[in-house]
């Protein structure tokens, strides 16, 4: 079991210092997420979900505790190592899509591969394939402001997928979408899960969470409940 | 990221912000033009000085006597130079190539009932050669003329023109009257473009002494020529030491021609240097402009930098993206500045402002702009690359 763990977190604490006061936003979170799982993180606003997700995604660093990603202890990794991990092992999907406004969809999707030092012409097929997975191969020359919110989020998902990471992380990916495009995006995650991707997804929406194979409930910086959702099995 | 991909990224960014790029480049354009013009003006003034002194033999050393006369004292007390001093200086001379004694007089010249006053020089045979004078007609004074005290004369070009008209023919063999005595013209000098040379007549030293100055003795100047430009200082030293044994060394004034050119060029260089610092200041202002715009750009693009970091773009790639943008703007600005200068130089020449540029100057202007771009682009670029991903992503 341990060998298949993608994420292993022990007693993670995140403290923010505000002036001379310090606030513990995460107060000792321990989670294990295995290969191929579809985990939903649920919790009220301000409970620390995004903070946890940013630490999982190596965008932020923890204050104390241990973090093993894919078997590697990255608790004290330096910024350069974390940069490489973000590029190779993690696909991050944001609530606000976070596409680069000046580049078209294809270039946005290709960026994680260009970052690896490849020529655009050598990665353009991979980028097109990733866009095909999210059903947007016909929109590849569009810039973000020429796409709908749902389409932008699907481009962002294609960008997260293109580097074939171990882990897909999504922080409220449907938060800025109407219910129809939200449902499209969730269906996309379900498909990706079926294909074997490990997915961690934050949501407020219980209906979204129903699709997950496991739910982690966070309240006030602590995991309050954790369990396999009954409907989850039927989704797999 | 590959360099080519970074360049592509930079070009896309610049294309999307054309106006800002142009405004930023403006400072550099002006700076580059200033540098080119300053260098051009400096070069022009150096060339002017060289042109002005081109007839000057830099190995030439003027020996003059100061004293009595200047202070109105009795001139009888003064020991005057003579032709013997020239011979004396040349004895066992170490650094001297030649020493000439010259008698300077004013003389009335009459030819064909026309009379005019001209400077008259009583000179030795090597005088023309040492001063690089060339002959239009005939020959210069020979040692024999001097020894025989022959009544022969060489005319400066303008003098000849005055008496014989424009485009005068070979007039050697003609007799003219100098201070009431008949002299035979043996040659005419080629025009030098300097009145002191062209509006003069030259006769043998001894002839001058005997027939023109007579018992008054006249004023003898001594002109020496160093063996080499490098030896001018030693030659001056040698003259002072030797003449010091015969004359009161306080009355001796020894000056070389080269030092006049040198000091003229030095003052031109000082001018160029001053103008150059103005140009550098203009460039620094341009550079601060670049820094300013890039800092604004880094702030504007903080979110973007966060996104790039989130997908794993390396620090050094982000640094390169901003630094290369700064370099593109500065070098692009410099190239535009060079082009504008190329157009402006002939225009200014039309207004009589002389600017002489070589390709070096354009290279220097581009190089300085590049340095400015790198110097002032580095800080914003470093700032961008050092952003923490979480902070950059949160920025709105
Ligand atoms: N940079 C920061 N400095 C100080 N406090 C912070 C910082 N970032 C987050 N917090 C605090 O940490 C707590 C958790 O924030 P977080 O964004 O993780 O909540 P969340 O569960 O994602 O909420 P939401 O569902 O609204 O997105 C909040 O109380 C927030 O004020
Ligand atoms: Mg959140």
XYZ file of C-alpha atoms and ligand atoms in Angstrom:
664
model
C 0.000 0.000 0.000
C 2.659 2.488 1.058
C 4.494 1.938 -2.195
C 1.438 3.131 -4.102
C 0.982 6.289 -2.073
C 1.243 9.425 -4.160
C 0.725 11.770 -1.222
C 1.739 11.087 2.336
C 1.348 13.975 4.756
C 2.033 13.753 8.443
C 0.873 16.356 10.913
C 1.181 19.266 8.524
C 0.900 22.685 10.124
C 0.713 25.978 8.256
C 1.160 29.132 10.214
C 0.706 32.644 8.890
C 2.344 35.468 10.721
C 0.318 38.646 10.747
C 2.315 41.327 12.490
C 3.171 39.878 15.874
C 0.222 37.506 15.827
C 0.452 34.120 14.210
C -2.489 32.141 12.931
C -2.467 28.386 12.429
C -4.460 27.802 9.268
C -3.639 24.095 9.146
C -3.362 22.590 12.595
C -1.901 19.158 11.966
C -3.270 17.535 8.852
C -2.317 13.970 7.962
C -3.498 12.451 4.723
C -2.539 9.563 2.488
C -3.687 9.451 -1.093
C -2.996 6.401 -3.198
C -2.314 5.924 -6.856
C -5.473 6.227 -8.966
C -7.693 7.708 -6.269
C -10.251 10.453 -6.886
C -10.339 12.413 -3.647
C -12.609 15.307 -2.883
C -11.763 17.847 -0.222
C -14.838 19.429 1.235
C -15.229 22.126 3.809
C -16.571 25.533 4.699
C -15.046 28.697 3.451
C -11.874 29.678 5.237
C -11.307 26.180 6.612
C -7.891 25.865 4.928
C -8.705 23.818 1.833
C -6.791 26.030 -0.597
C -3.901 26.315 1.807
C -3.659 22.528 1.966
C -3.989 22.206 -1.800
C -1.225 24.758 -2.428
C 1.080 22.808 -0.143
C 0.187 19.547 -1.906
C 0.896 21.274 -5.226
C 4.273 22.582 -4.022
C 3.144 26.159 -4.684
C 3.347 26.896 -0.983
C 5.500 25.445 1.793
C 4.469 23.968 5.095
C 5.471 25.271 8.524
C 5.921 21.903 10.194
C 5.197 18.241 9.537
C 6.347 15.940 6.736
C 5.349 15.678 3.134
C 6.258 12.749 0.877
C 5.294 13.095 -2.762
C 5.602 9.981 -4.853
C 7.845 8.487 -2.152
C 10.216 11.447 -2.063
C 10.500 13.536 1.078
C 10.068 17.063 -0.151
C 9.465 18.706 3.222
C 12.678 20.677 3.011
C 13.183 20.763 -0.752
C 14.510 23.989 -2.190
C 12.653 26.170 -4.666
C 14.482 24.742 -7.677
C 13.491 21.187 -6.800
C 9.907 22.244 -6.115
C 9.848 24.014 -9.476
C 10.818 20.805 -11.189
C 8.254 18.799 -9.228
C 5.526 21.260 -10.196
C 6.507 20.865 -13.802
C 6.872 17.090 -13.950
C 4.629 15.589 -11.279
C 1.762 17.983 -10.764
C -1.004 19.357 -12.914
C -2.706 22.211 -11.103
C -6.140 23.509 -12.079
C -7.312 26.779 -10.562
C -10.731 28.203 -9.885
C -9.878 31.213 -12.042
C -8.390 29.168 -14.905
C -5.131 31.155 -14.809
C -4.367 30.971 -18.495
C -1.818 33.384 -19.932
C -3.937 36.007 -21.704
C -1.489 36.823 -24.501
C -1.077 33.301 -25.815
C -3.537 31.157 -27.704
C -4.926 27.925 -26.278
C -2.345 25.764 -28.014
C 0.624 27.756 -26.685
C -0.893 27.818 -23.194
C -1.192 24.057 -23.245
C 2.303 23.636 -24.672
C 3.954 25.808 -21.996
C 4.652 23.101 -19.385
C 6.494 21.131 -22.084
C 8.358 24.205 -23.380
C 9.444 24.752 -19.811
C 11.188 21.394 -20.042
C 13.413 22.812 -22.767
C 11.656 21.461 -25.814
C 10.986 23.046 -29.187
C 7.422 24.124 -29.830
C 7.339 22.061 -33.016
C 8.296 18.946 -31.026
C 5.509 19.375 -28.460
C 2.737 20.756 -30.639
C 1.311 17.284 -31.271
C 1.222 16.492 -27.557
C -0.497 19.815 -26.907
C -3.070 19.120 -29.628
C -3.715 15.667 -28.175
C -4.293 17.167 -24.726
C -6.724 19.668 -26.253
C -8.492 16.782 -27.979
C -8.934 15.038 -24.616
C -10.867 18.067 -23.347
C -12.705 18.368 -26.662
C -11.227 21.677 -27.775
C -8.975 20.775 -30.681
C -11.001 23.143 -32.882
C -10.318 26.111 -30.565
C -6.565 25.882 -30.340
C -5.886 29.224 -32.069
C -8.215 31.097 -29.715
C -6.890 33.319 -26.998
C -8.410 32.973 -23.505
C -10.633 36.032 -23.952
C -12.083 34.429 -27.054
C -13.226 31.359 -25.087
C -16.111 30.776 -22.663
C -15.378 30.129 -18.993
C -16.023 26.413 -19.398
C -13.759 26.267 -22.418
C -11.028 28.181 -20.598
C -11.202 25.727 -17.723
C -10.944 22.832 -20.154
C -7.861 24.449 -21.713
C -6.456 24.711 -18.202
C -7.178 21.014 -17.667
C -5.437 20.206 -20.964
C -2.439 22.233 -19.741
C -2.448 20.252 -16.489
C -2.630 16.973 -18.406
C -0.073 17.611 -21.115
C 2.995 16.856 -19.009
C 1.535 13.498 -17.871
C 1.860 14.298 -14.168
C 1.373 11.829 -11.298
C -1.190 14.055 -9.743
C -4.017 16.303 -10.911
C -4.995 18.966 -8.384
C -8.062 21.142 -8.844
C -9.063 23.937 -6.485
C -12.777 24.559 -7.032
C -12.509 24.056 -10.780
C -16.236 24.608 -11.232
C -16.454 27.582 -8.890
C -16.519 30.135 -11.688
C -18.682 28.104 -14.070
C -22.387 27.781 -14.680
C -23.935 24.416 -13.833
C -23.829 23.101 -17.414
C -20.144 23.806 -18.017
C -19.441 22.772 -14.431
C -21.001 19.417 -15.129
C -18.913 19.089 -18.316
C -15.752 19.718 -16.356
C -16.716 17.238 -13.637
C -17.470 14.627 -16.270
C -14.048 15.267 -17.682
C -12.482 14.579 -14.292
C -14.511 11.369 -14.021
C -13.200 10.241 -17.377
C -9.664 11.091 -16.431
C -10.103 9.124 -13.214
C -11.296 6.153 -15.232
C -8.175 6.401 -17.328
C -6.163 6.000 -14.123
C -5.265 9.564 -13.129
C -4.901 10.422 -9.475
C -7.117 13.407 -8.772
C -7.555 15.668 -5.753
C -10.381 18.143 -6.079
C -11.645 20.859 -3.767
C -15.279 21.770 -3.810
C -18.103 23.309 -1.849
C -20.627 21.353 -3.794
C -21.772 18.060 -2.350
C -23.100 16.958 -5.751
C -19.633 17.301 -7.162
C -18.210 15.446 -4.193
C -20.544 12.553 -4.865
C -18.397 11.674 -7.850
C -15.335 11.100 -5.742
C -14.145 7.756 -4.453
C -13.191 9.304 -1.136
C -14.105 12.496 0.681
C -11.989 14.397 3.148
C -13.839 16.938 5.228
C -11.846 19.855 6.570
C -13.006 22.151 9.293
C -10.993 24.905 10.884
C -7.674 23.559 9.731
C -8.244 19.974 10.764
C -9.617 16.872 9.086
C -12.922 16.289 10.756
C -14.183 13.345 8.757
C -12.916 11.072 6.080
C -14.651 8.306 4.248
C -15.535 6.433 1.148
C -18.676 7.884 -0.295
C -21.280 5.192 -0.981
C -22.024 6.445 -4.502
C -18.393 6.655 -5.378
C -18.057 3.002 -6.283
C -20.725 3.309 -8.922
C -18.813 6.141 -10.523
C -15.626 4.188 -10.919
C 13.163 26.826 -21.674
C 14.944 26.911 -24.966
C 16.427 30.245 -25.896
C 14.334 30.384 -29.062
C 11.147 29.830 -27.059
C 12.133 32.543 -24.580
C 12.672 34.934 -27.474
C 9.269 33.992 -28.861
C 7.674 34.692 -25.488
C 9.439 38.053 -25.267
C 8.381 39.028 -28.784
C 4.756 38.162 -28.052
C 4.888 40.316 -24.912
C 6.458 43.225 -26.774
C 3.959 42.986 -29.620
C 1.119 43.216 -27.116
C 2.621 46.336 -25.536
C 3.867 48.227 -28.574
C 3.225 51.711 -27.260
C 5.009 51.056 -24.004
C 7.958 49.490 -25.786
C 8.277 52.510 -28.072
C 8.102 55.003 -25.194
C 10.718 53.074 -23.267
C 12.959 52.844 -26.287
C 12.710 56.607 -26.795
C 15.097 57.305 -23.932
C 17.620 54.911 -25.414
C 17.151 56.314 -28.920
C 17.962 59.821 -27.690
C 20.884 58.505 -25.668
C 22.367 56.657 -28.622
C 21.983 59.682 -30.911
C 23.679 61.860 -28.302
C 26.620 59.479 -28.055
C 27.013 59.307 -31.818
C 26.917 63.087 -32.153
C 29.280 63.723 -29.297
C 31.796 61.289 -30.736
C 31.291 62.791 -34.183
C 31.779 66.366 -33.001
C 34.849 65.307 -31.051
C 36.350 63.603 -34.069
C 35.559 66.598 -36.255
C 37.342 69.012 -33.938
C 40.393 66.757 -33.749
C 40.454 66.574 -37.540
C 40.126 70.364 -37.720
C 43.110 70.795 -35.457
C 45.134 68.319 -37.461
C 44.168 70.155 -40.642
C 45.094 73.482 -39.113
C 48.515 72.273 -38.066
C 49.190 69.917 -40.927
C 51.941 72.166 -42.291
C 53.620 72.178 -38.965
C 56.677 70.044 -38.585
C 56.211 68.512 -35.148
C 59.933 68.008 -34.835
C 60.393 71.773 -35.041
C 61.678 73.676 -32.026
C 61.578 77.484 -31.861
C 64.334 79.182 -29.933
C 63.639 82.765 -29.022
C 65.241 85.416 -26.895
C 63.188 87.277 -24.416
C 64.197 90.169 -22.262
C 65.433 93.701 -22.747
C 63.097 94.823 -25.450
C 59.995 93.527 -23.814
C 60.694 95.528 -20.714
C 61.845 98.567 -22.652
C 65.417 98.266 -21.494
C 68.388 99.180 -23.653
C 68.828 96.632 -26.405
C 72.579 97.126 -26.453
C 72.816 94.951 -23.360
C 71.278 92.074 -25.194
C 73.433 89.460 -26.753
C 71.733 88.528 -29.998
C 71.561 85.169 -31.691
C 73.634 84.766 -34.802
C 74.208 82.178 -37.465
C 77.163 80.951 -35.432
C 74.753 79.716 -32.783
C 73.194 77.408 -35.345
C 76.567 75.982 -36.256
C 77.443 75.797 -32.563
C 74.293 73.830 -31.737
C 74.910 71.381 -34.554
C 78.403 70.571 -33.293
C 78.270 67.048 -31.776
C 74.503 67.374 -31.644
C 72.880 64.277 -30.228
C 69.182 64.894 -30.735
C 69.261 67.614 -33.375
C 68.813 66.951 -37.029
C 69.321 70.501 -38.187
C 69.481 74.021 -36.811
C 68.489 77.024 -38.877
C 69.222 80.660 -38.212
C 66.717 83.077 -39.677
C 66.854 86.806 -40.013
C 63.436 88.401 -40.113
C 62.921 91.785 -41.701
C 60.300 93.807 -43.424
C 61.271 94.808 -46.889
C 59.826 96.938 -49.639
C 59.779 95.120 -52.941
C 59.628 96.907 -56.245
C 58.979 95.414 -59.656
C 57.755 97.132 -62.752
C 57.128 100.395 -60.847
C 54.941 98.516 -58.351
C 56.073 98.629 -54.705
C 54.761 96.650 -51.720
C 55.997 95.640 -48.285
C 56.565 91.971 -47.511
C 58.164 89.889 -44.785
C 61.685 89.011 -45.713
C 63.491 85.986 -44.331
C 67.215 85.534 -44.505
C 67.515 81.785 -44.375
C 69.982 78.941 -44.743
C 69.927 76.336 -47.483
C 68.027 73.595 -45.617
C 65.182 75.869 -44.552
C 62.705 74.841 -47.265
C 63.462 71.162 -46.893
C 63.061 71.184 -43.107
C 59.738 72.985 -43.373
C 58.454 70.767 -46.184
C 58.152 73.661 -48.609
C 57.801 72.692 -52.228
C 58.910 74.600 -55.296
C 56.401 75.845 -57.853
C 59.206 77.086 -60.106
C 62.985 77.046 -59.951
C 65.018 76.072 -56.908
C 65.521 77.089 -53.318
C 68.560 78.923 -51.895
C 71.740 76.827 -51.898
C 74.702 76.749 -49.500
C 76.719 78.313 -52.266
C 74.291 81.260 -52.572
C 74.740 81.805 -48.861
C 78.510 81.531 -48.895
C 78.778 83.868 -51.890
C 76.206 86.241 -50.452
C 74.483 86.099 -53.847
C 71.654 88.524 -54.440
C 69.061 85.856 -55.230
C 65.485 85.629 -53.965
C 62.796 82.963 -53.664
C 59.241 84.339 -53.649
C 56.282 83.094 -51.677
C 53.416 82.221 -53.995
C 51.180 85.165 -53.081
C 54.076 87.578 -53.401
C 54.772 86.345 -56.890
C 51.099 86.509 -57.749
C 50.945 90.124 -56.573
C 53.687 91.238 -58.900
C 53.235 88.881 -61.832
C 49.498 88.344 -61.875
C 47.352 85.236 -61.512
C 48.612 82.092 -63.188
C 52.003 83.689 -63.651
C 54.482 81.786 -65.770
C 57.933 80.646 -64.714
C 59.524 83.913 -63.621
C 62.927 82.592 -62.626
C 65.703 84.809 -63.940
C 63.620 87.986 -63.550
C 65.180 90.792 -61.557
C 63.240 92.543 -58.784
C 64.260 95.223 -56.307
C 64.458 94.475 -52.584
C 65.047 97.461 -50.295
C 66.590 99.296 -53.222
C 68.890 96.458 -54.316
C 68.514 94.331 -57.392
C 67.878 90.594 -56.761
C 67.399 87.734 -59.189
C 64.352 85.521 -58.701
C 65.581 81.902 -58.571
C 62.370 80.195 -57.501
C 58.756 80.422 -56.344
C 57.271 78.309 -53.527
C 54.115 76.289 -54.001
C 51.154 77.823 -52.180
C 50.776 76.521 -48.604
C 47.622 78.375 -47.673
C 49.326 80.188 -44.819
C 49.966 83.906 -45.208
C 53.166 83.855 -43.152
C 54.678 81.552 -45.749
C 52.948 82.635 -48.944
C 53.246 86.389 -48.422
C 56.993 86.464 -47.890
C 60.313 86.471 -49.719
C 63.378 84.376 -48.916
C 67.022 85.340 -49.478
C 70.303 83.794 -48.235
C 71.133 84.540 -44.609
C 74.508 86.082 -45.311
C 73.068 88.149 -48.144
C 70.413 89.480 -45.804
C 72.995 90.261 -43.176
C 75.178 92.110 -45.578
C 72.716 93.965 -47.828
C 69.484 94.292 -45.870
C 70.115 94.575 -42.146
C 73.658 95.879 -42.472
C 75.084 97.418 -39.356
C 71.774 97.173 -37.418
C 72.450 93.454 -37.066
C 68.742 92.486 -37.244
C 66.859 89.901 -35.217
C 68.034 86.323 -35.631
C 65.712 83.528 -34.704
C 66.856 79.975 -34.340
C 64.757 77.019 -35.417
C 65.962 73.532 -34.595
C 64.670 70.163 -35.735
C 64.781 67.123 -33.492
C 66.024 63.826 -34.906
C 62.704 62.214 -34.032
C 59.304 63.211 -32.652
C 60.093 61.103 -29.612
C 63.259 63.071 -28.972
C 61.761 66.541 -28.951
C 62.068 66.877 -25.183
C 65.700 65.748 -25.153
C 66.426 68.083 -28.062
C 64.935 71.023 -26.158
C 67.053 70.074 -23.182
C 70.138 69.889 -25.347
C 69.501 73.345 -26.826
C 68.971 74.912 -23.416
C 72.119 73.369 -21.995
C 74.277 74.358 -24.952
C 72.948 77.893 -25.389
C 72.993 78.311 -21.627
C 76.779 78.419 -21.823
C 76.586 81.457 -24.135
C 73.459 83.282 -23.010
C 71.581 83.986 -19.858
C 69.316 80.978 -19.775
C 66.524 83.113 -18.285
C 66.221 84.909 -21.575
C 65.951 81.718 -23.604
C 62.580 80.502 -24.652
C 62.482 77.076 -26.248
C 59.142 75.873 -27.565
C 58.270 72.913 -29.738
C 55.557 72.953 -32.351
C 54.225 69.554 -31.325
C 53.209 70.789 -27.898
C 50.937 73.339 -29.515
C 49.151 70.603 -31.452
C 49.089 68.380 -28.403
C 47.538 71.015 -26.199
C 44.980 71.882 -28.857
C 44.032 68.230 -29.211
C 43.983 67.829 -25.457
C 41.514 70.645 -25.036
C 39.391 69.155 -27.806
C 39.497 65.833 -25.986
C 38.457 67.462 -22.734
C 35.519 68.951 -24.596
C 34.613 65.545 -26.029
C 34.871 63.998 -22.597
C 32.528 66.590 -21.152
C 30.033 66.079 -23.938
C 30.431 62.336 -23.521
C 29.438 62.536 -19.880
C 26.318 64.381 -20.982
C 25.606 61.522 -23.369
C 26.156 58.991 -20.600
C 23.749 60.895 -18.363
C 21.161 60.846 -21.127
C 21.643 57.093 -21.409
C 21.369 56.612 -17.664
C 18.094 58.514 -17.734
C 17.024 56.233 -20.583
C 18.106 53.250 -18.518
C 16.099 54.404 -15.528
C 13.179 54.659 -17.939
C 13.690 51.026 -18.893
C 13.916 50.012 -15.254
C 10.786 51.945 -14.435
C 8.785 50.419 -17.241
C 10.049 46.934 -16.446
C 9.188 47.324 -12.777
C 5.666 48.356 -13.746
C 5.612 45.462 -16.169
C 6.738 43.016 -13.481
C 3.979 44.269 -11.227
C 1.402 44.090 -14.011
C 2.511 40.624 -14.890
C 2.897 39.332 -11.342
C -0.063 37.032 -11.787
C 1.414 35.752 -15.038
C 4.742 35.145 -13.355
C 2.832 33.208 -10.686
C 1.155 31.096 -13.371
C 4.500 30.435 -15.056
C 5.969 29.426 -11.702
C 2.985 27.215 -10.919
C 3.520 25.234 -14.110
C 7.187 24.879 -13.223
C 8.995 27.592 -15.178
C 12.479 27.946 -13.781
C 13.693 31.068 -12.010
C 16.456 31.633 -14.539
C 14.001 31.395 -17.436
C 11.793 34.077 -15.912
C 14.910 36.202 -15.332
C 15.869 35.722 -18.971
C 12.405 36.665 -20.220
C 12.577 40.067 -18.538
C 16.250 40.676 -19.154
C 15.956 39.868 -22.837
C 13.013 42.224 -23.108
C 15.219 44.970 -21.634
C 18.020 44.086 -24.037
C 15.689 44.054 -27.029
C 14.318 47.464 -26.124
C 17.751 48.972 -25.525
C 19.501 47.473 -28.537
C 16.465 48.128 -30.725
C 16.440 51.719 -29.488
C 20.149 52.057 -30.207
C 19.759 50.704 -33.737
C 16.932 53.167 -34.379
C 19.177 55.881 -32.912
C 21.961 54.901 -35.317
C 19.555 55.078 -38.265
C 18.271 58.493 -37.210
C 21.853 59.707 -36.810
C 22.701 58.526 -40.298
C 19.879 60.699 -41.595
C 20.669 63.649 -39.318
C 24.410 63.892 -39.995
C 24.061 65.150 -43.592
C 21.202 67.443 -42.522
C 23.372 69.011 -39.826
C 26.259 69.255 -42.259
C 23.918 71.349 -44.399
C 23.633 73.754 -41.465
C 27.397 73.849 -41.171
C 27.619 71.672 -38.060
C 30.493 69.347 -38.685
C 30.093 65.782 -37.447
C 32.432 63.028 -38.527
C 31.432 59.521 -37.533
C 33.138 56.218 -38.068
C 31.517 52.821 -37.708
C 33.217 52.575 -34.296
C 30.922 55.277 -32.974
C 27.807 53.360 -33.950
C 29.227 50.274 -32.350
C 30.007 52.219 -29.170
C 26.480 53.657 -29.089
C 24.948 50.190 -29.412
C 27.362 48.743 -26.851
C 26.601 51.471 -24.320
C 22.866 51.000 -24.833
C 23.218 47.269 -24.382
C 25.095 47.772 -21.129
C 22.401 50.197 -20.003
C 19.687 47.677 -20.844
C 21.387 44.854 -18.979
C 22.278 47.040 -16.013
C 18.841 48.539 -15.526
C 16.922 45.482 -16.672
C 18.592 43.149 -14.218
C 16.938 44.430 -11.057
C 13.335 44.143 -12.294
C 14.116 40.783 -13.891
C 15.638 39.498 -10.666
C 12.663 40.806 -8.765
C 10.312 38.917 -11.079
C 12.246 35.693 -10.861
C 12.506 35.857 -7.066
C 8.764 36.119 -6.546
C 7.313 33.289 -4.512
C 4.784 31.357 -6.586
C 2.060 31.594 -3.970
C 2.488 35.374 -3.577
C 2.575 35.933 -7.312
C -0.540 33.824 -7.876
C -2.504 35.624 -5.178
C -1.656 39.028 -6.688
C -4.622 40.665 -8.335
N -1.392 34.811 2.991
C -2.187 34.674 4.064
N -1.924 35.374 5.162
C -2.714 35.253 6.253
N -3.768 34.470 6.317
C -4.104 33.750 5.237
C -3.326 33.809 4.061
N -3.856 32.992 3.141
C -4.948 32.428 3.750
N -5.102 32.888 5.001
C -6.119 32.512 5.920
O -6.154 31.130 6.008
C -7.482 30.663 6.156
C -7.738 29.555 5.154
O -7.724 30.085 3.858
P -7.976 29.171 2.601
O -7.830 29.996 1.399
O -7.133 27.961 2.698
O -9.498 28.790 2.830
P -10.422 27.911 1.890
O -10.823 26.756 2.704
O -9.777 27.625 0.598
O -11.658 28.869 1.705
P -12.567 29.066 0.406
O -13.504 27.903 0.393
O -13.287 30.337 0.686
O -11.677 29.114 -0.771
C -8.368 31.869 5.994
O -8.868 32.229 7.251
C -7.479 32.929 5.446
O -7.839 34.167 5.989
Mg -10.084 28.183 -1.427
